[in-house]
PDB file of C-alpha atoms in Angstrom:
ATOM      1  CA  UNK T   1      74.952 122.228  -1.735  1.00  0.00           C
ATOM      2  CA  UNK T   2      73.862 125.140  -3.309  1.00  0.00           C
ATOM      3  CA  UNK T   3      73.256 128.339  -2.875  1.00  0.00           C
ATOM      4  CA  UNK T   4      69.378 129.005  -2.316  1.00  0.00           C
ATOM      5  CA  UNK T   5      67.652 130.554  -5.274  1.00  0.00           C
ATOM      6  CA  UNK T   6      67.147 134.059  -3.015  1.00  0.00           C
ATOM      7  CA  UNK T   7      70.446 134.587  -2.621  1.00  0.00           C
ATOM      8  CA  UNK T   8      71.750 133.878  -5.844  1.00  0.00           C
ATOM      9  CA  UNK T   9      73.090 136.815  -8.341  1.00  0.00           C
ATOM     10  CA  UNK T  10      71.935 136.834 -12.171  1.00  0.00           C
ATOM     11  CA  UNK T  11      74.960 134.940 -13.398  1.00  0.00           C
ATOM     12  CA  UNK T  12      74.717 132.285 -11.031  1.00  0.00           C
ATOM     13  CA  UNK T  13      70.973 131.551 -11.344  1.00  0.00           C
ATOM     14  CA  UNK T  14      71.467 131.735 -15.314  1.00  0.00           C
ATOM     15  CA  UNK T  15      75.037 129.783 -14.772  1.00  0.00           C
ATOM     16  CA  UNK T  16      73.231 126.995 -13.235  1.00  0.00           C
ATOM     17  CA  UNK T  17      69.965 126.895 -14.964  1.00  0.00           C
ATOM     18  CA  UNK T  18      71.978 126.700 -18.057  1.00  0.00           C
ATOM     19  CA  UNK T  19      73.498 123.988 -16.443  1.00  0.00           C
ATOM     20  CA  UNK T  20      70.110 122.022 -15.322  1.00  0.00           C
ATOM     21  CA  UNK T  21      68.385 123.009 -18.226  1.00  0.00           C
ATOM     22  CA  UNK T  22      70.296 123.029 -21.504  1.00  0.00           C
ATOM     23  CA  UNK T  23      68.022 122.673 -24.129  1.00  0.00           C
ATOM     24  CA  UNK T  24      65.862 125.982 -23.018  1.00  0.00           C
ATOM     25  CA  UNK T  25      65.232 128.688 -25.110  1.00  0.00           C
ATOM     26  CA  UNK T  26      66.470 132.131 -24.623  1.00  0.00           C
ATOM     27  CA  UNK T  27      63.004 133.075 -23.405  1.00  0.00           C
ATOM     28  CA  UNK T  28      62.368 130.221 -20.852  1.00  0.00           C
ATOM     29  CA  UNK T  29      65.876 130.614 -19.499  1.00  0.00           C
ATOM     30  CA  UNK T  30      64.890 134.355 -18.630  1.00  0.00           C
ATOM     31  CA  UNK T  31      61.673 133.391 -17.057  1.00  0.00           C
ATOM     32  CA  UNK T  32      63.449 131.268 -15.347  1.00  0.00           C
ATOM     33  CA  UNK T  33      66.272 132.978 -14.035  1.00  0.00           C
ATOM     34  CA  UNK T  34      63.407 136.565 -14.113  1.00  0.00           C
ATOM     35  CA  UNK T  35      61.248 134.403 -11.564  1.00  0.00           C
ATOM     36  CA  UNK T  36      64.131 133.688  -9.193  1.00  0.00           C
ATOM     37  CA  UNK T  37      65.443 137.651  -9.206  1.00  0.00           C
ATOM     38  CA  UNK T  38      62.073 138.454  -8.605  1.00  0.00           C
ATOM     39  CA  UNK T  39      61.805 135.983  -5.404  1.00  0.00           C
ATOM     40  CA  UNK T  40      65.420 137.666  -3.963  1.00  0.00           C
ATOM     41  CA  UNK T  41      63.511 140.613  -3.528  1.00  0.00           C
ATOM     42  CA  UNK T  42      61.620 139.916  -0.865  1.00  0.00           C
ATOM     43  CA  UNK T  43      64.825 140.239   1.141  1.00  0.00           C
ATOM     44  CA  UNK T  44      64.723 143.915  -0.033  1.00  0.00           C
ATOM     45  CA  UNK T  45      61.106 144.217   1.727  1.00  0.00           C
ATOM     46  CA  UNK T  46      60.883 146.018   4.783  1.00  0.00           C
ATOM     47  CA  UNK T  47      58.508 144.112   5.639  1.00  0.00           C
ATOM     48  CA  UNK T  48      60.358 140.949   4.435  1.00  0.00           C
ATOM     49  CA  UNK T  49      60.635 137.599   6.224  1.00  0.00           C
ATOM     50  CA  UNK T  50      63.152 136.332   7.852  1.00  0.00           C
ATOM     51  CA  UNK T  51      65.243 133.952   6.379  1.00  0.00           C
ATOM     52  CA  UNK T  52      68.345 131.510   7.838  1.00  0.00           C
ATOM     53  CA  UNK T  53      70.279 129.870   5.517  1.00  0.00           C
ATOM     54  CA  UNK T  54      72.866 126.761   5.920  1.00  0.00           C
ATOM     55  CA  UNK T  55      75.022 126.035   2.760  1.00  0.00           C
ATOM     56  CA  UNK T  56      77.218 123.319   2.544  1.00  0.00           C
ATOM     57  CA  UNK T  57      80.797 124.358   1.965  1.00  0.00           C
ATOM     58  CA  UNK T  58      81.050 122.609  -1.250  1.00  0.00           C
ATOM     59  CA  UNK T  59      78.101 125.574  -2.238  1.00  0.00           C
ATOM     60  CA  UNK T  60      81.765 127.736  -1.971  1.00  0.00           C
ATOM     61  CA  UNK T  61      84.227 125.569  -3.794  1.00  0.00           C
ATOM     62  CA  UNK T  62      82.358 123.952  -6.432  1.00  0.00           C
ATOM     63  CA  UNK T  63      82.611 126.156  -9.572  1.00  0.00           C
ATOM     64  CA  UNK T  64      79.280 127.669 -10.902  1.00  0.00           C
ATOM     65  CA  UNK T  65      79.929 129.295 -14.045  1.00  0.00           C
ATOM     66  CA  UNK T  66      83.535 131.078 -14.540  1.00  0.00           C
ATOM     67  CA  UNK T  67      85.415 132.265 -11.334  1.00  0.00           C
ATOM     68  CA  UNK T  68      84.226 135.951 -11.972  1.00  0.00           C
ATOM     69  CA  UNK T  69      80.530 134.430 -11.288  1.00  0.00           C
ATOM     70  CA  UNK T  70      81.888 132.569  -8.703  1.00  0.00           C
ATOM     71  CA  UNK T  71      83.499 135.681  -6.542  1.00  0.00           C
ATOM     72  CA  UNK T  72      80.516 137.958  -7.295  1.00  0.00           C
ATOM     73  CA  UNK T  73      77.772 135.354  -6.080  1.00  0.00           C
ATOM     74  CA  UNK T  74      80.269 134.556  -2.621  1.00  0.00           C
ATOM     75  CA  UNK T  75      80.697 138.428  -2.204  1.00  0.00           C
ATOM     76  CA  UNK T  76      77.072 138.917  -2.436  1.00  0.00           C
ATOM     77  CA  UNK T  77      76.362 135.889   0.002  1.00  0.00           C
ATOM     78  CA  UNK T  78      78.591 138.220   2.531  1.00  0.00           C
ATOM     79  CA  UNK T  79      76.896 141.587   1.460  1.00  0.00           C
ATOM     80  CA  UNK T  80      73.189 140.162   2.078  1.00  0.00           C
ATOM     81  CA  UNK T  81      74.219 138.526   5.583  1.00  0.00           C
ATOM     82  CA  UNK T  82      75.595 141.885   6.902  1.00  0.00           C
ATOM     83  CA  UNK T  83      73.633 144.363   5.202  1.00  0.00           C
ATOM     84  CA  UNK T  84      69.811 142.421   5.776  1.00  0.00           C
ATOM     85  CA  UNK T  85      69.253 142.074   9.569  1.00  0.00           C
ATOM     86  CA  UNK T  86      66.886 139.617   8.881  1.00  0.00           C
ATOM     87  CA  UNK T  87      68.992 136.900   7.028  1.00  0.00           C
ATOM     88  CA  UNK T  88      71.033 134.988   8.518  1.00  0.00           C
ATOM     89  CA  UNK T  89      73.655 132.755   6.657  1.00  0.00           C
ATOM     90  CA  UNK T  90      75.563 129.986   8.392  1.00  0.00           C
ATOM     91  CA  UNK T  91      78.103 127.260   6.411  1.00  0.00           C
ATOM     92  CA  UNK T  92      78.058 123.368   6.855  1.00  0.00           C
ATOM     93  CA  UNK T  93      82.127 122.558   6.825  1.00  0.00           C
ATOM     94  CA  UNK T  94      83.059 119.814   5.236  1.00  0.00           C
ATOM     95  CA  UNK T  95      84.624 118.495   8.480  1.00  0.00           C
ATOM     96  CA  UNK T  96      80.472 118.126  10.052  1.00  0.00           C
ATOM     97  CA  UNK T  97      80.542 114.942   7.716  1.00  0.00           C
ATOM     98  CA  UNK T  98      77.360 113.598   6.586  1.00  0.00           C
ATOM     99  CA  UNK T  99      74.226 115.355   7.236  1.00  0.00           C
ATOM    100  CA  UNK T 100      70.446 114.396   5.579  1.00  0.00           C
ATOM    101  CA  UNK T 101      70.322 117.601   3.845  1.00  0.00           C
ATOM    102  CA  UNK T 102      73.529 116.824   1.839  1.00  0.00           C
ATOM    103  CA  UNK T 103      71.688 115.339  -1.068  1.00  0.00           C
ATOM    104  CA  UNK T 104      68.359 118.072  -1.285  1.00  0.00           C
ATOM    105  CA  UNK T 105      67.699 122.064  -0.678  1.00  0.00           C
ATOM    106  CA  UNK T 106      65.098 122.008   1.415  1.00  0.00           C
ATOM    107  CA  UNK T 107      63.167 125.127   3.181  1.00  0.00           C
ATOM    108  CA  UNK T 108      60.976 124.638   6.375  1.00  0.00           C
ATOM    109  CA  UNK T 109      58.383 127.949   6.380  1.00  0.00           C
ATOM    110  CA  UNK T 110      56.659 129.285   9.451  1.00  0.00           C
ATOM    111  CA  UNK T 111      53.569 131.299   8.904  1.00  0.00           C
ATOM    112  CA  UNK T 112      51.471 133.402  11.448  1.00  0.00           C
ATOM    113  CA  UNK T 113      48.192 132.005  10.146  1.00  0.00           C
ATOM    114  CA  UNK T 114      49.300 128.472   9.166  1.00  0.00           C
ATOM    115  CA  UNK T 115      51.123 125.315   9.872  1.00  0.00           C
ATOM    116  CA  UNK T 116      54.279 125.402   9.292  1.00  0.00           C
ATOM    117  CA  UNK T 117      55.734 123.192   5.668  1.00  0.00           C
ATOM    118  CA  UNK T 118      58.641 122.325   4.256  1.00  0.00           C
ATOM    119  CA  UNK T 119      60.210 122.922   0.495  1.00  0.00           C
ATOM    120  CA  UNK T 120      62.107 120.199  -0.976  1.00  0.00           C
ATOM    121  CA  UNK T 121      63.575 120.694  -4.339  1.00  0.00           C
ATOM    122  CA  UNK T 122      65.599 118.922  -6.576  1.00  0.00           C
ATOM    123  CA  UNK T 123      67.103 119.397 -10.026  1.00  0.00           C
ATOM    124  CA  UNK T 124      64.239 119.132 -11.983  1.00  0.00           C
ATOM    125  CA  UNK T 125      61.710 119.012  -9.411  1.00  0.00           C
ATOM    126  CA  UNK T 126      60.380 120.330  -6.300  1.00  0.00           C
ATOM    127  CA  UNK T 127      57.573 119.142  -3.446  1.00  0.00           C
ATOM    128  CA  UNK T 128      55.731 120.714  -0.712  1.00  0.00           C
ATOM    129  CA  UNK T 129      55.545 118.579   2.487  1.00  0.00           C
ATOM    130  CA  UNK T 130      52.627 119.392   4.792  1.00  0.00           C
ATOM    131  CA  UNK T 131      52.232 116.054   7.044  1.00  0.00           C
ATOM    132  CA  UNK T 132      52.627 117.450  10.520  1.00  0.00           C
ATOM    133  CA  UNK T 133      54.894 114.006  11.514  1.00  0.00           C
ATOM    134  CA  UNK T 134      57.791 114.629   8.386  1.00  0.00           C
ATOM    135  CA  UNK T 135      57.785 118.364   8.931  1.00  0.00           C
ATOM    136  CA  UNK T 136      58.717 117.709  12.323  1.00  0.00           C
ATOM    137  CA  UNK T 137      61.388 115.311  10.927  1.00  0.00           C
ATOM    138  CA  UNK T 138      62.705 117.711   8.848  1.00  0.00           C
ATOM    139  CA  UNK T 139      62.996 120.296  11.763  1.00  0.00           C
ATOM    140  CA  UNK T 140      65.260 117.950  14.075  1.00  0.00           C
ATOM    141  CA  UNK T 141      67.332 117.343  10.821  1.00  0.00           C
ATOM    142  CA  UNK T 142      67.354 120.853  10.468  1.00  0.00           C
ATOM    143  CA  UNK T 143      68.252 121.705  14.398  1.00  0.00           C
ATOM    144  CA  UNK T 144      71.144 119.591  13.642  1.00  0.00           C
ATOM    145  CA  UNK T 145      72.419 121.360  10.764  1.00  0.00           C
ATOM    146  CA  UNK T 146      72.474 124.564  12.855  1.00  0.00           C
ATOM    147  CA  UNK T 147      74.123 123.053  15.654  1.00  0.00           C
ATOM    148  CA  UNK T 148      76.846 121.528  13.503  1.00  0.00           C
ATOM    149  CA  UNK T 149      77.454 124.420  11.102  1.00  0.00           C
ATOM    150  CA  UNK T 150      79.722 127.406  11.572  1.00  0.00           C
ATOM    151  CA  UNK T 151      78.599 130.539  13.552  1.00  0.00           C
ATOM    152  CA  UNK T 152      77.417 133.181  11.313  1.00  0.00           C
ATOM    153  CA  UNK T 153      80.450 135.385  11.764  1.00  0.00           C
ATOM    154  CA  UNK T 154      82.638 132.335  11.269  1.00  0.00           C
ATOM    155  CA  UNK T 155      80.548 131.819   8.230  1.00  0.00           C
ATOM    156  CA  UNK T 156      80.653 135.131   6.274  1.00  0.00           C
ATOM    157  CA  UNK T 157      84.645 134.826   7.407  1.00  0.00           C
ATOM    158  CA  UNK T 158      85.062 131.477   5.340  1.00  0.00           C
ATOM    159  CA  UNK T 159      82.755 132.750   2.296  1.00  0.00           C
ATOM    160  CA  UNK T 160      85.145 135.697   2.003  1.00  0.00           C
ATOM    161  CA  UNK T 161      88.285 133.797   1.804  1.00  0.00           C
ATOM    162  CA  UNK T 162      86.594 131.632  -0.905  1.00  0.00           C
ATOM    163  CA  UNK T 163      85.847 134.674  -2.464  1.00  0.00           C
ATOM    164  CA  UNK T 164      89.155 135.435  -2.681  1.00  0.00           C
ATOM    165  CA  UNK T 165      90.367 132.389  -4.040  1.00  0.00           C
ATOM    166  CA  UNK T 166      88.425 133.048  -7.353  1.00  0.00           C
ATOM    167  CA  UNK T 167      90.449 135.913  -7.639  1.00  0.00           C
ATOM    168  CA  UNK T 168      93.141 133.883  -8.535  1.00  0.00           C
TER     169      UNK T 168
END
């Protein structure tokens, strides 16, 4: 439910880790928020993976930081989609209902030379999941969310009109 830490901008990653983390110093808030601007680079890569998204439409509506942070970090959700062939971003509508990703970010990773995992992370915390039986799990969960959430052009089509709404 929110956005994942590649695609964030610099004021939403500092916006929210403020948020998580409010008795940080200067200097581990810009670790912190440093780390995650260096991990949206691989995006940049030529050679970068690929990488399919599904945020929950409250990601959209729920204020992080001050509407200016808001429109910037939805305008660059639309900007990435379009302009990186390799990302795909797709939106879970309120309307799909419940789904088992509402309450955790999770990322399932495919590698050439090794078993696939999944991510989980949390506030304050994250895991790595390796057992072949619960990666699975989280795969069907994760099927589902695909096949429930909005097309990708129907997607990037609702992230601009909440864009827009921060304008106001």
């Amino acid at each position: 439910m929110l956005v994942p830490g590649v695609l964030q901008t610099r004021a939403y990653a500092t916006a929210l880790t403020r948020g998580t983390k409010r008795r940080a110093s200067d200097e581990e808030m810009e670790r912190t928020v440093g780390a995650r601007m260096e991990r949206a680079q691989l995006l940049s890569c030529e050679n970068g993976p690929d990488f399919w998204a599904i945020i929950h439409e409250a990601a959209l509506r729920v204020p992080i930081g001050d509407p200016r942070t808001m429109k910037e970090q939805l305008d660059h959700l639309v900007e990435t989609a379009r302009d990186h062939p390799h990302a795909i971003v797709q939106v879970l509508p309120f309307s799909a209902g419940f789904h088992p990703f509402l309450n955790t970010m999770s990322s399932l990773m495919q590698f050439s030379d090794a078993p696939p995992v999944v991510y989980t992370e949390g506030a304050y915390a994250g895991q790595l999941i390796e057992e072949t039986a619960l990666v699975a799990q989280y795969r069907s969960a994760y099927d589902l969310a695909r096949a429930v959430a909005l097309s990708p052009e129907a997607a990037l089509a609702l992230i601009a009109s909440a864009a827009k709404d921060y304008d106001r």
